[in-house]
Coordinates of N, CA, C and O in Angstrom, one line a residue:
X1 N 79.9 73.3 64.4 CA 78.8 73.0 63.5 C 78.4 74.2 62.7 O 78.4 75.4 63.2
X2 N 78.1 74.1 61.4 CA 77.6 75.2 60.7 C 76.3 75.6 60.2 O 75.8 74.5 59.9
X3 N 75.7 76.4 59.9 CA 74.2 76.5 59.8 C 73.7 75.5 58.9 O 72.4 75.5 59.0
X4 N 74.3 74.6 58.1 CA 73.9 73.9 57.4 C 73.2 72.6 58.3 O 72.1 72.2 58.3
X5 N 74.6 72.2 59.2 CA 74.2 70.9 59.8 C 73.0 71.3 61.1 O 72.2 70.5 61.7
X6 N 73.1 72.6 61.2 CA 72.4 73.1 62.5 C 70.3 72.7 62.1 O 69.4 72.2 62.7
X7 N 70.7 73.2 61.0 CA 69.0 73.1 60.4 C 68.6 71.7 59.9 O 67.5 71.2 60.0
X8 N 69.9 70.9 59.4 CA 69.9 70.0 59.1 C 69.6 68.6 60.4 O 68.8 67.6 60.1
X9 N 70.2 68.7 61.8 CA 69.9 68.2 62.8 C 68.4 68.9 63.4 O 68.1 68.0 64.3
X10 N 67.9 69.5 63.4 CA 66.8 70.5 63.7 C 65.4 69.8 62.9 O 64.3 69.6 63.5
X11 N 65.7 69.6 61.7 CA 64.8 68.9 60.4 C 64.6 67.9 61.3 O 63.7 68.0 62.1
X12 N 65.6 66.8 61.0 CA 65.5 65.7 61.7 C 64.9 65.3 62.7 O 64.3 64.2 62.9
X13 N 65.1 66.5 63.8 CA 64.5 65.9 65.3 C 62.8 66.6 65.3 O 61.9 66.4 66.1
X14 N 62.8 67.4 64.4 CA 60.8 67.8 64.5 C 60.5 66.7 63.2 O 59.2 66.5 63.0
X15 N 61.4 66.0 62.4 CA 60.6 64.7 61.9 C 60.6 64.2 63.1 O 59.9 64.9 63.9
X16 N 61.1 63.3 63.4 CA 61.1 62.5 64.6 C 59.5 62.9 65.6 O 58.5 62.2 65.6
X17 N 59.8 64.4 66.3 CA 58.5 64.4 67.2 C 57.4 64.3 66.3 O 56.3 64.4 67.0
X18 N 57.1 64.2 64.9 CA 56.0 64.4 64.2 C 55.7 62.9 64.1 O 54.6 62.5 64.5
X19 N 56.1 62.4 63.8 CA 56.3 61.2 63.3 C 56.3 60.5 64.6 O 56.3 59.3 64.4
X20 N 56.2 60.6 66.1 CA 56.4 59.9 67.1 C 55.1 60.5 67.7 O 54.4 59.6 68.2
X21 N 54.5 62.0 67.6 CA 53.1 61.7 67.5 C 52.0 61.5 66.8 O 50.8 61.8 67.1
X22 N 52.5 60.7 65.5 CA 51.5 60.6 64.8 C 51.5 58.6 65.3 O 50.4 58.2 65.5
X23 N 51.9 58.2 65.3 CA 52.2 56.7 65.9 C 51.6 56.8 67.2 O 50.7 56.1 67.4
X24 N 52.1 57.7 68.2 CA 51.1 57.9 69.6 C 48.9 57.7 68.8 O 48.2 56.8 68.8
X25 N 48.8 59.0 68.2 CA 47.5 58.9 67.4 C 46.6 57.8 67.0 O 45.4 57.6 66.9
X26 N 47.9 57.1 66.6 CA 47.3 55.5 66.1 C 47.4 54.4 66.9 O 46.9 53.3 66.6
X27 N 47.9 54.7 68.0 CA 47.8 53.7 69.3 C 46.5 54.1 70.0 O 45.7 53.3 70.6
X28 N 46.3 55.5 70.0 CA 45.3 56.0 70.8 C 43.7 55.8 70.3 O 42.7 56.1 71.0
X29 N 43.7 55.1 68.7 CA 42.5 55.1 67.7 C 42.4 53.7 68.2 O 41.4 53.3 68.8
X30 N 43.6 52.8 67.8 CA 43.6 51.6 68.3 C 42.8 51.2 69.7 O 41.7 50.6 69.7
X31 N 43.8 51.7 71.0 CA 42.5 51.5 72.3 C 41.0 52.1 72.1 O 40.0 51.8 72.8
X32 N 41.1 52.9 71.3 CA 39.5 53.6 71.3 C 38.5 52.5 70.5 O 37.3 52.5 70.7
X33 N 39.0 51.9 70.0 CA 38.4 51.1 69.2 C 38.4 49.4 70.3 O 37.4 48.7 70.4
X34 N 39.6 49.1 70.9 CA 39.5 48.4 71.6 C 38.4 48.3 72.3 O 37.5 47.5 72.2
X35 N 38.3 49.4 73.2 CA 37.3 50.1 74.2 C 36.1 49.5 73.5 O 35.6 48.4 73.4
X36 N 35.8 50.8 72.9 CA 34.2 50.2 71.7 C 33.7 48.8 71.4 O 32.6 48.3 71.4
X37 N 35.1 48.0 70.9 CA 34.6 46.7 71.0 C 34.2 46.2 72.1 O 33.1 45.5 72.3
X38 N 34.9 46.4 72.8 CA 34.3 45.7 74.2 C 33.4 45.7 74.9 O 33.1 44.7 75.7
X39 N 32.3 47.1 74.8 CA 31.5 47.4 75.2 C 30.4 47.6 74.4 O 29.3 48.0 74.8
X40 N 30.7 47.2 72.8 CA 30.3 47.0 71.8 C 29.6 45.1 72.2 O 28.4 44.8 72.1
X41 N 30.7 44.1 72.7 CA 30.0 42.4 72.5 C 29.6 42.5 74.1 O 28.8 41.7 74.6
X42 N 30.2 43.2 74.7 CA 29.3 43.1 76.2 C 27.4 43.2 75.8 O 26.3 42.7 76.2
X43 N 27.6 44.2 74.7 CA 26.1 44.8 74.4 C 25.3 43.4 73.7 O 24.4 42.7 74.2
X44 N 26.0 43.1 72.6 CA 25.7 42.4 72.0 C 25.1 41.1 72.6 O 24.0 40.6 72.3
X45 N 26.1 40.5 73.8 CA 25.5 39.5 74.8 C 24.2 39.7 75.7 O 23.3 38.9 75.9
X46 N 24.3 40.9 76.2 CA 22.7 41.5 76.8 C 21.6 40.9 75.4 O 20.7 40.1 75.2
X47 N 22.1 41.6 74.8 CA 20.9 41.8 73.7 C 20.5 40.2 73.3 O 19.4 39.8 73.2
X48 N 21.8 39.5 72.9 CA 21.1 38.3 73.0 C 20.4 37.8 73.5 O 19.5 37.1 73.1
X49 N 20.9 37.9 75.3 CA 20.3 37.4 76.6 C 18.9 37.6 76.5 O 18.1 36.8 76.8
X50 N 18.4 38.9 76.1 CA 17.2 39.5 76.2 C 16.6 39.0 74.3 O 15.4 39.2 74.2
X51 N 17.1 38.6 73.5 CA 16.5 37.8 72.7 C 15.6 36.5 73.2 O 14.4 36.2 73.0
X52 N 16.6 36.1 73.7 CA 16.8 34.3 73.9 C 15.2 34.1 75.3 O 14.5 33.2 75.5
X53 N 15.2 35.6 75.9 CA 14.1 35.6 76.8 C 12.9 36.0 76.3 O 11.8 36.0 76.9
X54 N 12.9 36.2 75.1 CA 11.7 36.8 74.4 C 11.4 38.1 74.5 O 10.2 38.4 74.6
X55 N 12.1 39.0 74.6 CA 12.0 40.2 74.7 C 12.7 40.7 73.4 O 13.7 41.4 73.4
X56 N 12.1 40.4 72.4 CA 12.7 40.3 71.1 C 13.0 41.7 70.8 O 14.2 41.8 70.9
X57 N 12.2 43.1 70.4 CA 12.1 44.2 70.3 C 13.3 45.0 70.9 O 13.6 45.9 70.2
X58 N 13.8 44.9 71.8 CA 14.1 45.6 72.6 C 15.8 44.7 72.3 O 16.6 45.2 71.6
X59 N 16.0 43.5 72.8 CA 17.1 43.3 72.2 C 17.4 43.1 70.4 O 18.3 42.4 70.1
X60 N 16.8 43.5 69.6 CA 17.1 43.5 67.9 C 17.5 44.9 68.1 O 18.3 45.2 67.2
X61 N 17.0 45.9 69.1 CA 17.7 47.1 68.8 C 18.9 47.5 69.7 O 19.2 48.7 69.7
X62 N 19.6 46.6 70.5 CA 20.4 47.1 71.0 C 21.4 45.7 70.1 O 22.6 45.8 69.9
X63 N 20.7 44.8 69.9 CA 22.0 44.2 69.2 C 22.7 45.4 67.6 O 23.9 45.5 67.4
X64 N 21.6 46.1 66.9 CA 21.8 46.8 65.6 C 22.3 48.1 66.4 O 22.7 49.0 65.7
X65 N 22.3 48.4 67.5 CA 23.1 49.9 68.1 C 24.9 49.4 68.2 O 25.9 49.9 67.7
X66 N 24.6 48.1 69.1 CA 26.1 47.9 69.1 C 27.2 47.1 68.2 O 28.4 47.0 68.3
X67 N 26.2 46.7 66.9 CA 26.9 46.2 65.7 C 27.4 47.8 64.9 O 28.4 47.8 64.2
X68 N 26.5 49.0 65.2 CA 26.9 50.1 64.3 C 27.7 50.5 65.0 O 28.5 51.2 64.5
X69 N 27.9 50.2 66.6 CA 29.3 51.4 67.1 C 30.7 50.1 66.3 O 31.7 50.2 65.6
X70 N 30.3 49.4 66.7 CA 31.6 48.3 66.2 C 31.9 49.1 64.6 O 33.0 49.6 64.3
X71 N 30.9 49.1 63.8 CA 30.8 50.0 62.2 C 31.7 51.2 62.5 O 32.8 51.2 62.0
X72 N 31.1 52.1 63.2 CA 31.7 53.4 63.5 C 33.1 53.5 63.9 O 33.8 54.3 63.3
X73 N 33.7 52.6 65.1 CA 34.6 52.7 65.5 C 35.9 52.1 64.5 O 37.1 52.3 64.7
X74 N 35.4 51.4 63.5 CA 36.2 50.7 62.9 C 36.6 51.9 61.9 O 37.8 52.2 61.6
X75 N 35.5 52.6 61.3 CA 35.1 53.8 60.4 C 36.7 54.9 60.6 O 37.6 55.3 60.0
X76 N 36.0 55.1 62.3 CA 37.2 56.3 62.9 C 38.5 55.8 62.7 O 39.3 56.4 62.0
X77 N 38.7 54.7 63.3 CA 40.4 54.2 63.2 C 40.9 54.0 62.1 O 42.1 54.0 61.9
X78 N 40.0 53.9 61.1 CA 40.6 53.7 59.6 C 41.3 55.8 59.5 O 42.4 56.2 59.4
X79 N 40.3 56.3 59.5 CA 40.3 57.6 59.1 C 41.8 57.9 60.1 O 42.9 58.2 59.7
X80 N 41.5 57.8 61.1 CA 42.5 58.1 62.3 C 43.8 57.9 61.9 O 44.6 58.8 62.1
X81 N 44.0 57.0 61.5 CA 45.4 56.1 61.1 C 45.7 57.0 59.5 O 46.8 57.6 59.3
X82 N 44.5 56.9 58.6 CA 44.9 57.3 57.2 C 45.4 58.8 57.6 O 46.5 59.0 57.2
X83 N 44.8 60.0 58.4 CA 45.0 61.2 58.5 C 46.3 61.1 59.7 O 46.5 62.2 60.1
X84 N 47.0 60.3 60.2 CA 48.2 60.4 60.6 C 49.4 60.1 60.0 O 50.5 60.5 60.3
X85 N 49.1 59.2 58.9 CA 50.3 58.5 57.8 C 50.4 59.6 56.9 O 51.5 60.0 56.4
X86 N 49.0 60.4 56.8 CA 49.7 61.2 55.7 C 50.3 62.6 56.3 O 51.1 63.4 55.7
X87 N 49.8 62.9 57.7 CA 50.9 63.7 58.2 C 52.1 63.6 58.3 O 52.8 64.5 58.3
X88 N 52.6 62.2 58.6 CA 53.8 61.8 58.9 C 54.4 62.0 57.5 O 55.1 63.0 57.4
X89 N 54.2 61.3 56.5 CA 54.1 61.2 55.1 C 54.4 62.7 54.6 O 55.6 63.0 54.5
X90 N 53.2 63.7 54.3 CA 53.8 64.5 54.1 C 54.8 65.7 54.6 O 55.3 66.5 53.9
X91 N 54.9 65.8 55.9 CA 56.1 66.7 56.6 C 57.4 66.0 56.5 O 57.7 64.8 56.6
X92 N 58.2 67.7 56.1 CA 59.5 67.3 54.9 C 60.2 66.8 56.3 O 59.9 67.2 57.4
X93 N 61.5 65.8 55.9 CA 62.0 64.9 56.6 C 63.7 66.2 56.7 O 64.5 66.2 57.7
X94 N 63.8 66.7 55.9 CA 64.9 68.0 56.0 C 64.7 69.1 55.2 O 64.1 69.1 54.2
X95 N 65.4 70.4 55.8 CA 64.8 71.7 55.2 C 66.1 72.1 54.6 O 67.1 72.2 55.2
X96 N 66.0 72.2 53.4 CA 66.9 72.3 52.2 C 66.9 73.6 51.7 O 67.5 73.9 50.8

C-alpha cells in the first residue's frame, strides 16, 4: 500500500466512527425524548385525575408543566439531531 491509499483508507474509517457516533446521538435524543414523553402523559393523566376531582389549581399546573417538557423535549431532539447531521455533514469524507 502506498501513502496515498494509507490516508486514503484512514479518511474513510474516522468518516465511518463520526458518522456512526453521530447516529448513536440521535438514537440517544430519540429515547430521551421517549422517556420525557412518557413521563410527560403519565403526568398529564394525574393532572387530569385531579382535574376531574376538583382540584382544579393544582392539576392546570401540572397538566401546563408536562405539556412544556413534551415542548422542550421535542425542542432538544430537533437541535440534537440538526447539530449531529451537520457534524456528520460537515467532516471531510477523504483527506486529499
Amino acid at each position: 500500500m502506498n501513502a496515498a491509499m494509507i490516508r486514503l483508507a484512514g479518511a474513510g474509517r474516522a468518516y465511518q466512527a463520526v458518522a456512526q457516533s453521530t447516529a448513536i446521538a440521535i438514537q440517544d435524543a430519540t429515547d430521551y425524548l421517549r422517556n420525557v414523553s412518557t413521563i410527560a402523559t403519565t403526568s398529564i393523566g394525574v393532572a387530569m385525575a385531579q382535574i376531574a376531582a376538583t382540584q382544579g389549581v393544582e392539576g392546570k399546573k401540572l397538566l401546563e408543566t408536562a405539556q412544556g417538557l413534551i415542548s422542550k423535549a421535542t425542542g432538544d431532539f430537533g437541535a440534537i439531531s440538526k447539530a449531529a447531521i451537520k457534524v456528520a455533514t460537515d467532516y471531510p469524507q477523504s483527506f486529499g
